[in-house]
PDB file of C-alpha atoms and ligand atoms in Angstrom:
ATOM      1  CA  UNK A   1     128.963  76.494  99.866  1.00  0.00           C
ATOM      2  CA  UNK A   2     128.286  79.468 101.644  1.00  0.00           C
ATOM      3  CA  UNK A   3     128.402  79.771 105.749  1.00  0.00           C
ATOM      4  CA  UNK A   4     129.964  81.863 108.008  1.00  0.00           C
ATOM      5  CA  UNK A   5     133.253  82.321 105.909  1.00  0.00           C
ATOM      6  CA  UNK A   6     131.614  84.851 103.341  1.00  0.00           C
ATOM      7  CA  UNK A   7     128.207  85.717 105.212  1.00  0.00           C
ATOM      8  CA  UNK A   8     125.313  85.840 102.791  1.00  0.00           C
ATOM      9  CA  UNK A   9     121.638  86.049 102.785  1.00  0.00           C
ATOM     10  CA  UNK A  10     121.391  82.323 103.716  1.00  0.00           C
ATOM     11  CA  UNK A  11     123.556  79.269 103.928  1.00  0.00           C
ATOM     12  CA  UNK A  12     124.045  77.132 100.939  1.00  0.00           C
ATOM     13  CA  UNK A  13     125.028  72.918 101.140  1.00  0.00           C
ATOM     14  CA  UNK A  14     126.106  71.514  98.180  1.00  0.00           C
ATOM     15  CA  UNK A  15     124.016  68.081  97.607  1.00  0.00           C
ATOM     16  CA  UNK A  16     124.608  66.976  94.119  1.00  0.00           C
ATOM     17  CA  UNK A  17     125.191  68.522  91.020  1.00  0.00           C
ATOM     18  CA  UNK A  18     121.456  69.500  90.226  1.00  0.00           C
ATOM     19  CA  UNK A  19     120.812  70.786  93.964  1.00  0.00           C
ATOM     20  CA  UNK A  20     122.072  72.691  96.611  1.00  0.00           C
ATOM     21  CA  UNK A  21     120.094  73.357  99.926  1.00  0.00           C
ATOM     22  CA  UNK A  22     119.107  76.545 100.958  1.00  0.00           C
ATOM     23  CA  UNK A  23     118.992  77.316 104.899  1.00  0.00           C
ATOM     24  CA  UNK A  24     117.854  80.762 106.426  1.00  0.00           C
ATOM     25  CA  UNK A  25     115.616  81.767 109.749  1.00  0.00           C
ATOM     26  CA  UNK A  26     114.493  85.576 110.522  1.00  0.00           C
ATOM     27  CA  UNK A  27     112.019  86.680 112.830  1.00  0.00           C
ATOM     28  CA  UNK A  28     111.401  90.306 114.386  1.00  0.00           C
ATOM     29  CA  UNK A  29     109.011  92.533 116.730  1.00  0.00           C
ATOM     30  CA  UNK A  30     105.981  93.637 115.405  1.00  0.00           C
ATOM     31  CA  UNK A  31     106.254  96.686 112.487  1.00  0.00           C
ATOM     32  CA  UNK A  32     102.556  96.963 112.187  1.00  0.00           C
ATOM     33  CA  UNK A  33      99.256  96.897 114.340  1.00  0.00           C
ATOM     34  CA  UNK A  34      97.362  94.534 112.224  1.00  0.00           C
ATOM     35  CA  UNK A  35      98.414  90.682 113.565  1.00  0.00           C
ATOM     36  CA  UNK A  36      97.596  88.928 110.042  1.00  0.00           C
ATOM     37  CA  UNK A  37      99.610  91.501 108.437  1.00  0.00           C
ATOM     38  CA  UNK A  38     102.474  91.245 111.183  1.00  0.00           C
ATOM     39  CA  UNK A  39     102.590  87.211 110.320  1.00  0.00           C
ATOM     40  CA  UNK A  40     102.250  87.973 106.513  1.00  0.00           C
ATOM     41  CA  UNK A  41     105.331  90.406 106.641  1.00  0.00           C
ATOM     42  CA  UNK A  42     107.522  88.000 108.906  1.00  0.00           C
ATOM     43  CA  UNK A  43     106.777  84.950 106.139  1.00  0.00           C
ATOM     44  CA  UNK A  44     107.133  87.266 103.131  1.00  0.00           C
ATOM     45  CA  UNK A  45     110.832  88.718 104.850  1.00  0.00           C
ATOM     46  CA  UNK A  46     111.675  85.127 105.636  1.00  0.00           C
ATOM     47  CA  UNK A  47     111.206  83.662 102.361  1.00  0.00           C
ATOM     48  CA  UNK A  48     113.062  86.529 100.538  1.00  0.00           C
ATOM     49  CA  UNK A  49     116.407  85.548 101.816  1.00  0.00           C
ATOM     50  CA  UNK A  50     116.216  82.082  99.790  1.00  0.00           C
ATOM     51  CA  UNK A  51     114.869  84.398  96.664  1.00  0.00           C
ATOM     52  CA  UNK A  52     117.939  86.164  97.075  1.00  0.00           C
ATOM     53  CA  UNK A  53     120.065  83.263  96.759  1.00  0.00           C
ATOM     54  CA  UNK A  54     118.114  82.588  93.504  1.00  0.00           C
ATOM     55  CA  UNK A  55     116.541  79.586  95.352  1.00  0.00           C
ATOM     56  CA  UNK A  56     113.046  77.916  95.496  1.00  0.00           C
ATOM     57  CA  UNK A  57     111.603  77.402  98.921  1.00  0.00           C
ATOM     58  CA  UNK A  58     109.832  74.396  99.962  1.00  0.00           C
ATOM     59  CA  UNK A  59     109.778  74.028 103.791  1.00  0.00           C
ATOM     60  CA  UNK A  60     109.125  76.269 106.573  1.00  0.00           C
ATOM     61  CA  UNK A  61     109.265  76.159 110.149  1.00  0.00           C
ATOM     62  CA  UNK A  62     107.465  78.727 112.578  1.00  0.00           C
ATOM     63  CA  UNK A  63     109.180  80.528 115.398  1.00  0.00           C
ATOM     64  CA  UNK A  64     107.116  82.383 117.959  1.00  0.00           C
ATOM     65  CA  UNK A  65     107.840  84.216 121.237  1.00  0.00           C
ATOM     66  CA  UNK A  66     104.560  85.702 122.483  1.00  0.00           C
ATOM     67  CA  UNK A  67     103.327  87.399 125.897  1.00  0.00           C
ATOM     68  CA  UNK A  68     101.263  84.752 127.851  1.00  0.00           C
ATOM     69  CA  UNK A  69      98.447  87.586 127.957  1.00  0.00           C
ATOM     70  CA  UNK A  70      98.111  88.038 124.262  1.00  0.00           C
ATOM     71  CA  UNK A  71      94.347  87.093 123.420  1.00  0.00           C
ATOM     72  CA  UNK A  72      94.346  83.517 121.339  1.00  0.00           C
ATOM     73  CA  UNK A  73      92.333  85.195 118.548  1.00  0.00           C
ATOM     74  CA  UNK A  74      95.281  87.783 118.172  1.00  0.00           C
ATOM     75  CA  UNK A  75      98.048  84.570 118.079  1.00  0.00           C
ATOM     76  CA  UNK A  76      95.571  82.936 115.570  1.00  0.00           C
ATOM     77  CA  UNK A  77      95.637  85.905 113.173  1.00  0.00           C
ATOM     78  CA  UNK A  78      99.530  86.048 113.438  1.00  0.00           C
ATOM     79  CA  UNK A  79      99.782  82.528 112.474  1.00  0.00           C
ATOM     80  CA  UNK A  80      97.300  82.585 109.952  1.00  0.00           C
ATOM     81  CA  UNK A  81      98.964  85.591 108.167  1.00  0.00           C
ATOM     82  CA  UNK A  82     102.380  83.743 107.995  1.00  0.00           C
ATOM     83  CA  UNK A  83     100.847  80.271 107.058  1.00  0.00           C
ATOM     84  CA  UNK A  84      98.870  82.007 104.036  1.00  0.00           C
ATOM     85  CA  UNK A  85     101.853  83.621 102.754  1.00  0.00           C
ATOM     86  CA  UNK A  86     103.656  80.699 102.662  1.00  0.00           C
ATOM     87  CA  UNK A  87     100.874  78.816 100.963  1.00  0.00           C
ATOM     88  CA  UNK A  88     101.071  81.882  98.044  1.00  0.00           C
ATOM     89  CA  UNK A  89     104.593  80.767  97.794  1.00  0.00           C
ATOM     90  CA  UNK A  90     104.083  77.034  97.552  1.00  0.00           C
ATOM     91  CA  UNK A  91     105.736  76.477 100.629  1.00  0.00           C
ATOM     92  CA  UNK A  92     104.933  73.671 103.341  1.00  0.00           C
ATOM     93  CA  UNK A  93     104.667  74.993 107.030  1.00  0.00           C
ATOM     94  CA  UNK A  94     105.987  71.776 108.397  1.00  0.00           C
ATOM     95  CA  UNK A  95     106.113  72.752 112.341  1.00  0.00           C
ATOM     96  CA  UNK A  96     107.661  75.181 114.692  1.00  0.00           C
ATOM     97  CA  UNK A  97     108.714  76.235 118.242  1.00  0.00           C
ATOM     98  CA  UNK A  98     106.636  78.763 120.620  1.00  0.00           C
ATOM     99  CA  UNK A  99     108.271  80.638 123.662  1.00  0.00           C
ATOM    100  CA  UNK A 100     106.880  82.963 126.372  1.00  0.00           C
ATOM    101  CA  UNK A 101     108.097  86.774 125.945  1.00  0.00           C
ATOM    102  CA  UNK A 102     107.184  90.076 126.997  1.00  0.00           C
ATOM    103  CA  UNK A 103     107.452  91.519 123.433  1.00  0.00           C
ATOM    104  CA  UNK A 104     106.291  89.250 120.667  1.00  0.00           C
ATOM    105  CA  UNK A 105     108.679  87.912 118.039  1.00  0.00           C
ATOM    106  CA  UNK A 106     107.517  86.224 115.150  1.00  0.00           C
ATOM    107  CA  UNK A 107     109.455  84.714 111.898  1.00  0.00           C
ATOM    108  CA  UNK A 108     110.471  81.370 110.178  1.00  0.00           C
ATOM    109  CA  UNK A 109     113.062  79.136 109.295  1.00  0.00           C
ATOM    110  CA  UNK A 110     113.043  78.494 105.737  1.00  0.00           C
ATOM    111  CA  UNK A 111     114.697  75.737 103.636  1.00  0.00           C
ATOM    112  CA  UNK A 112     114.914  75.908  99.740  1.00  0.00           C
ATOM    113  CA  UNK A 113     116.712  74.338  96.945  1.00  0.00           C
ATOM    114  CA  UNK A 114     118.867  76.266  94.008  1.00  0.00           C
ATOM    115  CA  UNK A 115     121.044  74.992  91.217  1.00  0.00           C
ATOM    116  CA  UNK A 116     124.425  75.068  92.152  1.00  0.00           C
ATOM    117  CA  UNK A 117     125.360  76.942  89.135  1.00  0.00           C
ATOM    118  CA  UNK A 118     122.835  79.707  89.436  1.00  0.00           C
ATOM    119  CA  UNK A 119     123.068  80.767  92.868  1.00  0.00           C
ATOM    120  CA  UNK A 120     123.121  84.591  93.475  1.00  0.00           C
ATOM    121  CA  UNK A 121     125.813  85.491  96.209  1.00  0.00           C
ATOM    122  CA  UNK A 122     126.807  88.922  97.024  1.00  0.00           C
ATOM    123  CA  UNK A 123     130.173  88.239  95.769  1.00  0.00           C
ATOM    124  CA  UNK A 124     129.647  87.980  91.993  1.00  0.00           C
ATOM    125  CA  UNK A 125     128.827  91.328  90.578  1.00  0.00           C
ATOM    126  CA  UNK A 126     130.749  92.673  87.438  1.00  0.00           C
ATOM    127  CA  UNK A 127     131.268  96.051  86.085  1.00  0.00           C
ATOM    128  CA  UNK A 128     129.168  96.712  83.602  1.00  0.00           C
ATOM    129  CA  UNK A 129     125.846  94.849  85.272  1.00  0.00           C
ATOM    130  CA  UNK A 130     122.698  96.870  85.853  1.00  0.00           C
ATOM    131  CA  UNK A 131     121.443  97.327  89.305  1.00  0.00           C
ATOM    132  CA  UNK A 132     118.031  96.331  89.641  1.00  0.00           C
ATOM    133  CA  UNK A 133     115.511  97.004  92.665  1.00  0.00           C
ATOM    134  CA  UNK A 134     112.206  95.076  93.169  1.00  0.00           C
ATOM    135  CA  UNK A 135     110.287  97.085  95.571  1.00  0.00           C
ATOM    136  CA  UNK A 136     110.099 100.846  96.120  1.00  0.00           C
ATOM    137  CA  UNK A 137     111.831 102.344  99.693  1.00  0.00           C
ATOM    138  CA  UNK A 138     110.494 103.876 102.710  1.00  0.00           C
ATOM    139  CA  UNK A 139     109.259 101.099 105.035  1.00  0.00           C
ATOM    140  CA  UNK A 140     111.438 102.505 107.789  1.00  0.00           C
ATOM    141  CA  UNK A 141     110.110 106.374 107.783  1.00  0.00           C
ATOM    142  CA  UNK A 142     106.596 104.886 107.224  1.00  0.00           C
ATOM    143  CA  UNK A 143     106.297 102.674 110.091  1.00  0.00           C
ATOM    144  CA  UNK A 144     108.109 104.852 112.284  1.00  0.00           C
ATOM    145  CA  UNK A 145     105.575 107.794 111.109  1.00  0.00           C
ATOM    146  CA  UNK A 146     102.924 104.905 112.303  1.00  0.00           C
ATOM    147  CA  UNK A 147     104.263 104.390 115.545  1.00  0.00           C
ATOM    148  CA  UNK A 148     104.351 107.881 116.471  1.00  0.00           C
ATOM    149  CA  UNK A 149     100.754 108.352 115.415  1.00  0.00           C
ATOM    150  CA  UNK A 150     101.648 110.685 112.695  1.00  0.00           C
ATOM    151  CA  UNK A 151     101.284 108.438 109.420  1.00  0.00           C
ATOM    152  CA  UNK A 152      98.488 108.709 106.730  1.00  0.00           C
ATOM    153  CA  UNK A 153      96.431 105.548 106.651  1.00  0.00           C
ATOM    154  CA  UNK A 154      96.870 105.194 103.110  1.00  0.00           C
ATOM    155  CA  UNK A 155     100.978 105.456 103.249  1.00  0.00           C
ATOM    156  CA  UNK A 156     100.594 102.572 105.689  1.00  0.00           C
ATOM    157  CA  UNK A 157      98.013 100.345 103.664  1.00  0.00           C
ATOM    158  CA  UNK A 158     100.713 100.792 100.614  1.00  0.00           C
ATOM    159  CA  UNK A 159     104.012 100.221 102.612  1.00  0.00           C
ATOM    160  CA  UNK A 160     102.115  97.005 104.327  1.00  0.00           C
ATOM    161  CA  UNK A 161     101.013  95.750 100.563  1.00  0.00           C
ATOM    162  CA  UNK A 162     104.715  95.890  99.556  1.00  0.00           C
ATOM    163  CA  UNK A 163     106.085  94.568 102.439  1.00  0.00           C
ATOM    164  CA  UNK A 164     103.780  91.273 102.212  1.00  0.00           C
ATOM    165  CA  UNK A 165     104.530  91.042  98.341  1.00  0.00           C
ATOM    166  CA  UNK A 166     107.033  88.069  97.699  1.00  0.00           C
ATOM    167  CA  UNK A 167     110.368  88.399  96.171  1.00  0.00           C
ATOM    168  CA  UNK A 168     109.674  85.190  94.080  1.00  0.00           C
ATOM    169  CA  UNK A 169     109.197  86.361  90.851  1.00  0.00           C
ATOM    170  CA  UNK A 170     112.128  88.745  90.903  1.00  0.00           C
ATOM    171  CA  UNK A 171     114.365  85.998  92.239  1.00  0.00           C
ATOM    172  CA  UNK A 172     113.114  83.407  89.430  1.00  0.00           C
ATOM    173  CA  UNK A 173     113.723  86.614  86.654  1.00  0.00           C
ATOM    174  CA  UNK A 174     117.277  86.838  88.021  1.00  0.00           C
ATOM    175  CA  UNK A 175     118.115  83.453  87.570  1.00  0.00           C
ATOM    176  CA  UNK A 176     116.361  82.818  84.305  1.00  0.00           C
ATOM    177  CA  UNK A 177     118.366  86.211  82.804  1.00  0.00           C
ATOM    178  CA  UNK A 178     121.844  85.224  83.926  1.00  0.00           C
ATOM    179  CA  UNK A 179     122.344  87.400  87.332  1.00  0.00           C
ATOM    180  CA  UNK A 180     124.811  85.965  89.473  1.00  0.00           C
ATOM    181  CA  UNK A 181     124.885  88.351  92.336  1.00  0.00           C
ATOM    182  CA  UNK A 182     121.956  89.489  94.295  1.00  0.00           C
ATOM    183  CA  UNK A 183     120.782  90.290  98.155  1.00  0.00           C
ATOM    184  CA  UNK A 184     117.637  91.521  99.622  1.00  0.00           C
ATOM    185  CA  UNK A 185     117.020  95.274 100.995  1.00  0.00           C
ATOM    186  CA  UNK A 186     116.268  94.745 104.967  1.00  0.00           C
ATOM    187  CA  UNK A 187     117.396  96.376 107.938  1.00  0.00           C
ATOM    188  CA  UNK A 188     121.314  97.765 106.652  1.00  0.00           C
ATOM    189  CA  UNK A 189     119.135  99.991 103.967  1.00  0.00           C
ATOM    190  CA  UNK A 190     119.691 100.126 100.267  1.00  0.00           C
ATOM    191  CA  UNK A 191     123.452 101.539 100.798  1.00  0.00           C
ATOM    192  CA  UNK A 192     124.352  99.279 103.400  1.00  0.00           C
ATOM    193  CA  UNK A 193     123.403  95.923 102.007  1.00  0.00           C
ATOM    194  CA  UNK A 194     124.429  97.486  98.189  1.00  0.00           C
ATOM    195  CA  UNK A 195     128.033  98.276 100.179  1.00  0.00           C
ATOM    196  CA  UNK A 196     128.077  94.164 101.390  1.00  0.00           C
ATOM    197  CA  UNK A 197     127.500  93.296  97.803  1.00  0.00           C
ATOM    198  CA  UNK A 198     130.118  95.961  96.320  1.00  0.00           C
ATOM    199  CA  UNK A 199     132.535  94.917  98.712  1.00  0.00           C
ATOM    200  CA  UNK A 200     132.343  91.306  98.476  1.00  0.00           C
ATOM    201  CA  UNK A 201     132.150  91.454  94.713  1.00  0.00           C
ATOM    202  CA  UNK A 202     135.545  93.923  94.890  1.00  0.00           C
ATOM    203  CA  UNK A 203     133.650  96.780  92.618  1.00  0.00           C
ATOM    204  CA  UNK A 204     131.884  99.810  93.216  1.00  0.00           C
ATOM    205  CA  UNK A 205     128.173 100.673  92.441  1.00  0.00           C
ATOM    206  CA  UNK A 206     126.959 103.753  90.850  1.00  0.00           C
ATOM    207  CA  UNK A 207     123.199 104.484  91.978  1.00  0.00           C
ATOM    208  CA  UNK A 208     121.026 107.394  90.208  1.00  0.00           C
ATOM    209  CA  UNK A 209     118.737 108.837  92.838  1.00  0.00           C
ATOM    210  CA  UNK A 210     116.081 110.020  90.450  1.00  0.00           C
ATOM    211  CA  UNK A 211     115.648 106.330  88.993  1.00  0.00           C
ATOM    212  CA  UNK A 212     115.271 104.986  92.749  1.00  0.00           C
ATOM    213  CA  UNK A 213     111.326 104.049  93.716  1.00  0.00           C
ATOM    214  CA  UNK A 214     110.027 105.313  96.971  1.00  0.00           C
ATOM    215  CA  UNK A 215     106.570 104.426  98.897  1.00  0.00           C
ATOM    216  CA  UNK A 216     103.997 107.681  98.566  1.00  0.00           C
ATOM    217  CA  UNK A 217     104.717 109.667 101.554  1.00  0.00           C
ATOM    218  CA  UNK A 218     108.157 108.264 102.342  1.00  0.00           C
ATOM    219  CA  UNK A 219     109.787 111.735 101.157  1.00  0.00           C
ATOM    220  CA  UNK A 220     107.482 113.580 103.155  1.00  0.00           C
ATOM    221  CA  UNK A 221     108.007 111.783 106.328  1.00  0.00           C
ATOM    222  CA  UNK A 222     111.917 111.903 105.441  1.00  0.00           C
ATOM    223  CA  UNK A 223     111.684 115.814 105.290  1.00  0.00           C
ATOM    224  CA  UNK A 224     110.106 115.594 108.770  1.00  0.00           C
ATOM    225  CA  UNK A 225     113.155 113.602 109.682  1.00  0.00           C
ATOM    226  CA  UNK A 226     110.749 110.786 111.067  1.00  0.00           C
ATOM    227  CA  UNK A 227     113.395 107.857 110.973  1.00  0.00           C
ATOM    228  CA  UNK A 228     113.965 104.533 113.067  1.00  0.00           C
ATOM    229  CA  UNK A 229     117.066 104.403 114.746  1.00  0.00           C
ATOM    230  CA  UNK A 230     118.394 102.006 112.545  1.00  0.00           C
ATOM    231  CA  UNK A 231     118.393 104.291 109.945  1.00  0.00           C
ATOM    232  CA  UNK A 232     120.719 106.806 111.832  1.00  0.00           C
ATOM    233  CA  UNK A 233     123.077 103.530 112.716  1.00  0.00           C
ATOM    234  CA  UNK A 234     123.290 102.749 109.145  1.00  0.00           C
ATOM    235  CA  UNK A 235     124.370 106.541 108.032  1.00  0.00           C
ATOM    236  CA  UNK A 236     126.799 106.374 110.954  1.00  0.00           C
ATOM    237  CA  UNK A 237     128.411 103.006 109.707  1.00  0.00           C
ATOM    238  CA  UNK A 238     128.241 103.072 106.383  1.00  0.00           C
ATOM    239  CA  UNK A 239     128.237 106.932 105.462  1.00  0.00           C
ATOM    240  CA  UNK A 240     132.212 106.972 104.927  1.00  0.00           C
ATOM    241  CA  UNK A 241     131.998 104.423 101.798  1.00  0.00           C
ATOM    242  CA  UNK A 242     129.042 106.553 100.094  1.00  0.00           C
ATOM    243  CA  UNK A 243     129.640 109.993  98.276  1.00  0.00           C
ATOM    244  CA  UNK A 244     126.472 112.044  97.308  1.00  0.00           C
ATOM    245  CA  UNK A 245     126.385 114.497  94.578  1.00  0.00           C
ATOM    246  CA  UNK A 246     125.648 118.130  96.061  1.00  0.00           C
ATOM    247  CA  UNK A 247     122.088 118.157  94.707  1.00  0.00           C
ATOM    248  CA  UNK A 248     120.832 115.469  96.905  1.00  0.00           C
ATOM    249  CA  UNK A 249     119.925 117.044 100.330  1.00  0.00           C
ATOM    250  CA  UNK A 250     120.322 115.415 103.869  1.00  0.00           C
ATOM    251  CA  UNK A 251     116.534 114.018 104.044  1.00  0.00           C
ATOM    252  CA  UNK A 252     116.877 112.267 100.688  1.00  0.00           C
ATOM    253  CA  UNK A 253     120.434 110.728 101.747  1.00  0.00           C
ATOM    254  CA  UNK A 254     118.741 109.383 104.775  1.00  0.00           C
ATOM    255  CA  UNK A 255     116.147 107.519 102.827  1.00  0.00           C
ATOM    256  CA  UNK A 256     118.802 105.617 101.167  1.00  0.00           C
ATOM    257  CA  UNK A 257     119.982 104.651 104.509  1.00  0.00           C
ATOM    258  CA  UNK A 258     116.397 103.826 105.630  1.00  0.00           C
ATOM    259  CA  UNK A 259     116.009 100.447 107.581  1.00  0.00           C
ATOM    260  CA  UNK A 260     113.879  98.501 105.547  1.00  0.00           C
ATOM    261  CA  UNK A 261     111.234  95.531 106.581  1.00  0.00           C
ATOM    262  CA  UNK A 262     110.721  93.072 103.964  1.00  0.00           C
ATOM    263  CA  UNK A 263     112.281  95.128 101.087  1.00  0.00           C
ATOM    264  CA  UNK A 264     113.056  94.290  97.458  1.00  0.00           C
ATOM    265  CA  UNK A 265     115.869  92.321  95.913  1.00  0.00           C
ATOM    266  CA  UNK A 266     118.906  94.127  94.462  1.00  0.00           C
ATOM    267  CA  UNK A 267     120.232  92.141  91.453  1.00  0.00           C
ATOM    268  CA  UNK A 268     123.501  93.109  89.627  1.00  0.00           C
ATOM    269  CA  UNK A 269     122.304  91.711  85.776  1.00  0.00           C
ATOM    270  CA  UNK A 270     124.393  91.314  82.904  1.00  0.00           C
ATOM    271  CA  UNK A 271     124.018  94.510  80.730  1.00  0.00           C
ATOM    272  CA  UNK A 272     123.162  92.470  78.013  1.00  0.00           C
ATOM    273  CA  UNK A 273     120.365  91.042  79.286  1.00  0.00           C
ATOM    274  CA  UNK A 274     118.697  93.850  81.426  1.00  0.00           C
ATOM    275  CA  UNK A 275     116.247  94.903  78.600  1.00  0.00           C
ATOM    276  CA  UNK A 276     114.977  91.659  78.384  1.00  0.00           C
ATOM    277  CA  UNK A 277     114.502  90.929  82.461  1.00  0.00           C
ATOM    278  CA  UNK A 278     112.895  94.438  82.341  1.00  0.00           C
ATOM    279  CA  UNK A 279     110.320  93.428  79.750  1.00  0.00           C
ATOM    280  CA  UNK A 280     109.932  89.864  81.362  1.00  0.00           C
ATOM    281  CA  UNK A 281     109.161  91.664  84.560  1.00  0.00           C
ATOM    282  CA  UNK A 282     106.275  93.809  83.079  1.00  0.00           C
ATOM    283  CA  UNK A 283     104.461  90.572  81.407  1.00  0.00           C
ATOM    284  CA  UNK A 284     104.740  89.034  85.164  1.00  0.00           C
ATOM    285  CA  UNK A 285     103.258  92.194  86.731  1.00  0.00           C
ATOM    286  CA  UNK A 286     106.702  92.015  88.612  1.00  0.00           C
ATOM    287  CA  UNK A 287     107.829  95.809  89.233  1.00  0.00           C
ATOM    288  CA  UNK A 288     111.337  96.176  88.466  1.00  0.00           C
ATOM    289  CA  UNK A 289     113.653  99.644  88.419  1.00  0.00           C
ATOM    290  CA  UNK A 290     116.899  99.856  87.426  1.00  0.00           C
ATOM    291  CA  UNK A 291     118.704 102.051  89.753  1.00  0.00           C
ATOM    292  CA  UNK A 292     122.386 102.202  88.657  1.00  0.00           C
ATOM    293  CA  UNK A 293     125.387  99.851  87.391  1.00  0.00           C
ATOM    294  CA  UNK A 294     128.263  98.114  88.610  1.00  0.00           C
ATOM    295  CA  UNK A 295     131.570 100.101  88.141  1.00  0.00           C
ATOM    296  CA  UNK A 296     135.358  99.059  88.718  1.00  0.00           C
ATOM    297  CA  UNK A 297     136.513 100.661  92.220  1.00  0.00           C
ATOM    298  CA  UNK A 298     134.771 100.838  95.512  1.00  0.00           C
ATOM    299  CA  UNK A 299     132.035 102.241  97.708  1.00  0.00           C
ATOM    300  CA  UNK A 300     128.699 103.873  96.318  1.00  0.00           C
ATOM    301  CA  UNK A 301     128.414 106.949  94.691  1.00  0.00           C
ATOM    302  CA  UNK A 302     125.177 108.535  94.522  1.00  0.00           C
ATOM    303  CA  UNK A 303     124.193 110.728  91.551  1.00  0.00           C
ATOM    304  CA  UNK A 304     121.147 112.741  90.771  1.00  0.00           C
TER     305      UNK A 304
HETATM  306 CO1   CO B   1     118.887  88.797 103.357  1.00  0.00          CO
HETATM  307 CO1   CO B   2     117.703  87.583 106.926  1.00  0.00          CO
END
């Protein structure tokens, strides 16, 4: 149902009227110093692509490339962080594969199921839909500040909590309230992943800057121009398809191009169901921010 033809967050294979198989893999180099958190973030990030399809993950396999001189206690912590996050998601860890490499890399293959009629793709956003985001932005600027020894530990702790957080309830609510389109925000930033959705759906997005949630400290590091390389790449690659109102300064614009790790889901929710979805989110303690709307046209317009 979904493969190389129209790239999405995961591949989807039709099984029968009730079920389709969702398959994805993801891995990356460490974004934080703590090995347990690294493993946990890698797992939350890998699971996220199944949630972004409206699916329920059930089985995962480790993928690890680790330096031969890495102490075994650190390796155990990375694996434990991953395994405990999978357990929290109700997902079975069933195996994996490890090789040696100079720089650590860690992640997962994840399999899930989705009802074929309830699958969220990037291509089904409709004009009028409300755009809803499930995590604040700023993990790129904060983890880069951390790498440069410039981050406040409280800001890092907050970012780590969000990166470890599952997109499980955001995905379930999206399906429950009739959303048909969504993706997760990762390396290509809010605007890059948003543009993929808008383009695939043949629509435009209007985003309201003042409604976007940011991690504490993100705006401060941004004003000091502390960004990962991916953020500049994103602006170069996607910048021509985005228009900003003149009130939005350069650093704020860059934050919307900020490369995220294990970011939130971006959902296009039918307007008639959006208020109910936001209410249900509150009851489940699942933060959800309405940040814009789907419009006829193309590209993304950002206003205050
Ligand atoms: Co994705
Ligand atoms: Co992915």
